XYZ file of C-alpha atoms in Angstrom:
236
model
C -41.083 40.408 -25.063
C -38.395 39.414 -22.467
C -40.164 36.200 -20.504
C -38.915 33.961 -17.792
C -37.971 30.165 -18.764
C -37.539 27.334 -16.731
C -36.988 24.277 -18.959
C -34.186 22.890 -20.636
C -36.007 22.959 -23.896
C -36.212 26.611 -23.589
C -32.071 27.171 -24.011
C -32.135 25.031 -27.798
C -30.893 28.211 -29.072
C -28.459 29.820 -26.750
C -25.157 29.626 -28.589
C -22.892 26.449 -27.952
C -20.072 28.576 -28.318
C -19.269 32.376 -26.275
C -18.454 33.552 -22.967
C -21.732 34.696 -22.306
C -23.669 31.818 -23.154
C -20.972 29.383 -21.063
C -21.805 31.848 -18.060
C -25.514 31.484 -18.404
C -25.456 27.635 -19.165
C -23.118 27.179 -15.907
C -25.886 28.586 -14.203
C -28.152 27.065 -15.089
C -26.344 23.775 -14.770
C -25.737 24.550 -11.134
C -28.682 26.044 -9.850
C -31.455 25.539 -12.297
C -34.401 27.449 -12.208
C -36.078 26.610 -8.994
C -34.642 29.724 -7.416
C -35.920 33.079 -6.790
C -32.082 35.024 -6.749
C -31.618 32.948 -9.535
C -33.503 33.669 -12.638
C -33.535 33.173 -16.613
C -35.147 35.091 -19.257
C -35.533 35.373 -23.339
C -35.767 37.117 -25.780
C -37.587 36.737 -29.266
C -36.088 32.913 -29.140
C -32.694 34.458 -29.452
C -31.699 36.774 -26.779
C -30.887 35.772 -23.221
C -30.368 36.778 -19.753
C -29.209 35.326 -16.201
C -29.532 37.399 -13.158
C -27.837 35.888 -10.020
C -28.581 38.548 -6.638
C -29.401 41.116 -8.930
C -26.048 40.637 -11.197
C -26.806 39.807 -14.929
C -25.710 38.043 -17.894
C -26.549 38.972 -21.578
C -26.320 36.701 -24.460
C -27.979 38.514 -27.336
C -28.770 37.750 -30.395
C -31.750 39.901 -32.591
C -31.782 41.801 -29.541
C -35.133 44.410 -28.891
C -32.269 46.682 -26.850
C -35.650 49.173 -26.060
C -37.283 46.781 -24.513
C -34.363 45.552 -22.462
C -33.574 48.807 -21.159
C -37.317 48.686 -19.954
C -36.769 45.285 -18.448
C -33.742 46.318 -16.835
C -35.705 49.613 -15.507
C -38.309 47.817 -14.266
C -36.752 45.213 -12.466
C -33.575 47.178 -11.061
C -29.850 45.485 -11.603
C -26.693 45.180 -10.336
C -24.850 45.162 -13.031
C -24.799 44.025 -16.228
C -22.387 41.799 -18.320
C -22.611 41.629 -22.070
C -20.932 42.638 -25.689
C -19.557 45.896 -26.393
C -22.022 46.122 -28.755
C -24.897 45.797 -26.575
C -23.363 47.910 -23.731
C -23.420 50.569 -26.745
C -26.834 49.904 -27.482
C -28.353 49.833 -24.035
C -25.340 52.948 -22.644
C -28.108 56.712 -22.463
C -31.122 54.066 -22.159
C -30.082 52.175 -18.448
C -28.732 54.575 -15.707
C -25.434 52.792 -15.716
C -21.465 53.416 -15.971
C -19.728 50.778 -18.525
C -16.449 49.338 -17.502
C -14.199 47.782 -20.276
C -12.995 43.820 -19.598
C -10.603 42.681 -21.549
C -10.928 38.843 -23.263
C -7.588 37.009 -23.081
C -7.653 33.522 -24.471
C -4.328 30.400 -23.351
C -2.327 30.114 -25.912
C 0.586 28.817 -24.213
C 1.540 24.943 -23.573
C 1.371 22.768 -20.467
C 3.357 22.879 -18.187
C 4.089 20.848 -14.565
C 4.149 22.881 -11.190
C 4.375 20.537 -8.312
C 2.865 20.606 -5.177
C -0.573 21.535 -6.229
C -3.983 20.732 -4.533
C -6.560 20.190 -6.712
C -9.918 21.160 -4.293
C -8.568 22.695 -1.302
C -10.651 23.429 1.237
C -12.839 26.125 0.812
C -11.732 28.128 3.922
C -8.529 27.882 2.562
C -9.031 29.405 -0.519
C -10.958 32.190 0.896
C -7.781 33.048 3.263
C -5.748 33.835 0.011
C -8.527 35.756 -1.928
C -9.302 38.169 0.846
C -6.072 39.454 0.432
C -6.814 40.318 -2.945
C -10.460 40.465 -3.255
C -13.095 42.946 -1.782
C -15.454 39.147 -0.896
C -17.791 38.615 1.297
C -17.198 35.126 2.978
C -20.755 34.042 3.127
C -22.396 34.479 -0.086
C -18.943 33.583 -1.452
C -18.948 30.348 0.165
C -22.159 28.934 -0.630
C -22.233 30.040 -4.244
C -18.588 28.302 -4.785
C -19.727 25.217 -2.605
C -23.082 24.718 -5.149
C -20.945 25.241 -8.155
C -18.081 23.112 -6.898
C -21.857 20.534 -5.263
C -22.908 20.432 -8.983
C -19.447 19.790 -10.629
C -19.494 23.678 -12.388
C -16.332 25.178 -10.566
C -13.461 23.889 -8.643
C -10.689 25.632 -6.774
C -7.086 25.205 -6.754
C -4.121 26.134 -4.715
C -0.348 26.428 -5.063
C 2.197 27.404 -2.903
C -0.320 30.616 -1.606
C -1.280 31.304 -5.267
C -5.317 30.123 -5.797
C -7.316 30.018 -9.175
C -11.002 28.881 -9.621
C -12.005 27.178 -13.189
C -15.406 28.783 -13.289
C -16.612 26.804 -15.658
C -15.289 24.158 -18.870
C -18.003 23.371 -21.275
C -18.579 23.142 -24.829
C -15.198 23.402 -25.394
C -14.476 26.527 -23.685
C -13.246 27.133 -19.491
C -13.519 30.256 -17.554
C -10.718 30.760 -14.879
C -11.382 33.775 -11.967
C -10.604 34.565 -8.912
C -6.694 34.263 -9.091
C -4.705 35.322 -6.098
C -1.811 34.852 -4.022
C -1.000 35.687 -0.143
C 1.437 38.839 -0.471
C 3.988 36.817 1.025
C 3.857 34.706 -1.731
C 3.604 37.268 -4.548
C 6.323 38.070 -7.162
C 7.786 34.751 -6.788
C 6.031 32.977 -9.768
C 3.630 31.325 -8.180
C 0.514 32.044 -9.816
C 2.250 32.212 -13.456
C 3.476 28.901 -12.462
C -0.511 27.669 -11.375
C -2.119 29.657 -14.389
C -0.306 27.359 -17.006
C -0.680 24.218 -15.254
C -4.150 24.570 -14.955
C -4.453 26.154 -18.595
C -2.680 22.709 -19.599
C -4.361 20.203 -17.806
C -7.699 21.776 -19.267
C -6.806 21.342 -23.108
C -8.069 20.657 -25.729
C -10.448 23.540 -23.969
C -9.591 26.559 -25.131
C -9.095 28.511 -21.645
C -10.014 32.522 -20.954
C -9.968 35.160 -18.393
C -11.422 38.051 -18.414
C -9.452 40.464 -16.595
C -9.299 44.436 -16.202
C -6.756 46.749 -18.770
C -3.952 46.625 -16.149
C -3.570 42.963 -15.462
C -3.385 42.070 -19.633
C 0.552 42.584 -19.527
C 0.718 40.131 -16.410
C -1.336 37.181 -18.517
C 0.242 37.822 -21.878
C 3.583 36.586 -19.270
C 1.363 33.505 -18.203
C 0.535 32.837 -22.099
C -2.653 34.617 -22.880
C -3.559 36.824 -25.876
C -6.064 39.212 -25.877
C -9.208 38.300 -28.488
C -11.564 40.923 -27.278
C -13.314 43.190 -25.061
C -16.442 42.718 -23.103
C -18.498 45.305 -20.829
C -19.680 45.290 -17.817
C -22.332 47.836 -16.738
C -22.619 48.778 -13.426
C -25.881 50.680 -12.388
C -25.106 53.956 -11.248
C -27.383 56.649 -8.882
């Protein structure tokens, strides 16, 4: 039975270690559970889920995939980010299309860049990212300001070029939402800001996730790829 938890007791066993689980723990780190839009749910003491505005997260373990594709049913989604294997298991049982995301962990060195400002303000960063991004301003900006409120995310700028550390716990940081004004494109700007970041963050092993034609770009800025994760979006 999938059931809604609130207290910090009630994550003991979500794994210290995995995307997933880092993305669920930030979370709940930065919202907790006193919010409607933001929710969390187990499993069978194993398996869990975050749902933020309809979008979840799925961190299984002896997963009951029937019963999650009833959950999932019941409750409508978004979308839905998780293994491959459970996007296999839960693909014919949830009306949904899976999209592959590629796994790409640092494994570059340090490196200095100059010039770079370490929380910009958040107006600022929004200026580069529309260029880039499909984002709504609003919900953008108050998610980013809680997470960045709660000490979860930050954002960073450099010379146009902008990067967000999602997260960096247990060991393990999340960077998103990289972009650069076109004006400042294929100049090395964000190469330049991936790797100083990706420095300044070890002995954290650093990933992005990022879709099949952007891996050549971050095996430039250091990264390897160490997997594949799915995201399934709901279709009609």
């Amino acid at each position: 039975m999938t059931a809604r938890i609130t207290a910090p007791e009630d994550f003991e066993r979500l794994p210290d270690r995995g995307i997933e689980a880092q993305k669920i723990r930030a979370l709940y780190k930065a919202y907790g559970a006193e919010y409607d839009f933001c929710r969390f749910y187990r499993q069978n003491d194993d398996t869990f889920l975050a749902v933020l505005d309809g979008d979840y997260i799925l961190c299984e373990g002896e997963a009951d995939y029937s019963e999650l594709a009833g959950f999932f049913s019941a409750y409508g989604f978004g979308s839905v980010f998780c293994s491959e294997k459970a996007a296999e298991e839960l693909s014919g049982r949830i009306c949904a299309v899976c999209h592959e995301i590629y796994l790409m962990r640092y494994a570059g060195g340090a490196e200095y860049a100059g010039n770079i400002e370490p929380q910009p303000q958040l107006d600022k960063v929004y200026e580069i990212l529309k260029t880039a991004f499909d984002i709504q301003y609003e919900p953008w900006y108050l998610d980013m300001s809680h997470r960045i409120r709660h000490g979860i995310s930050r954002c960073i700028i450099l010379e146009g070029s902008t990067l967000t550390v999602q997260h960096d716990i247990n060991g393990e940081a999340l960077l998103s939402q990289i972009a650069a004004l076109p004006q400042s494109r294929r100049k090395g700007n964000s190469r330049r800001l991936i790797r100083a970041v990706c420095g300044g963050l070890m002995p954290s092993e650093v990933f992005v996730l990022c879709e099949k034609e952007l891996t050549e770009f971050y095996r430039k800025c250091g990264f390897e790829p160490v997997g594949l994760k799915c995201l399934l979006k709901r279709g009609n």
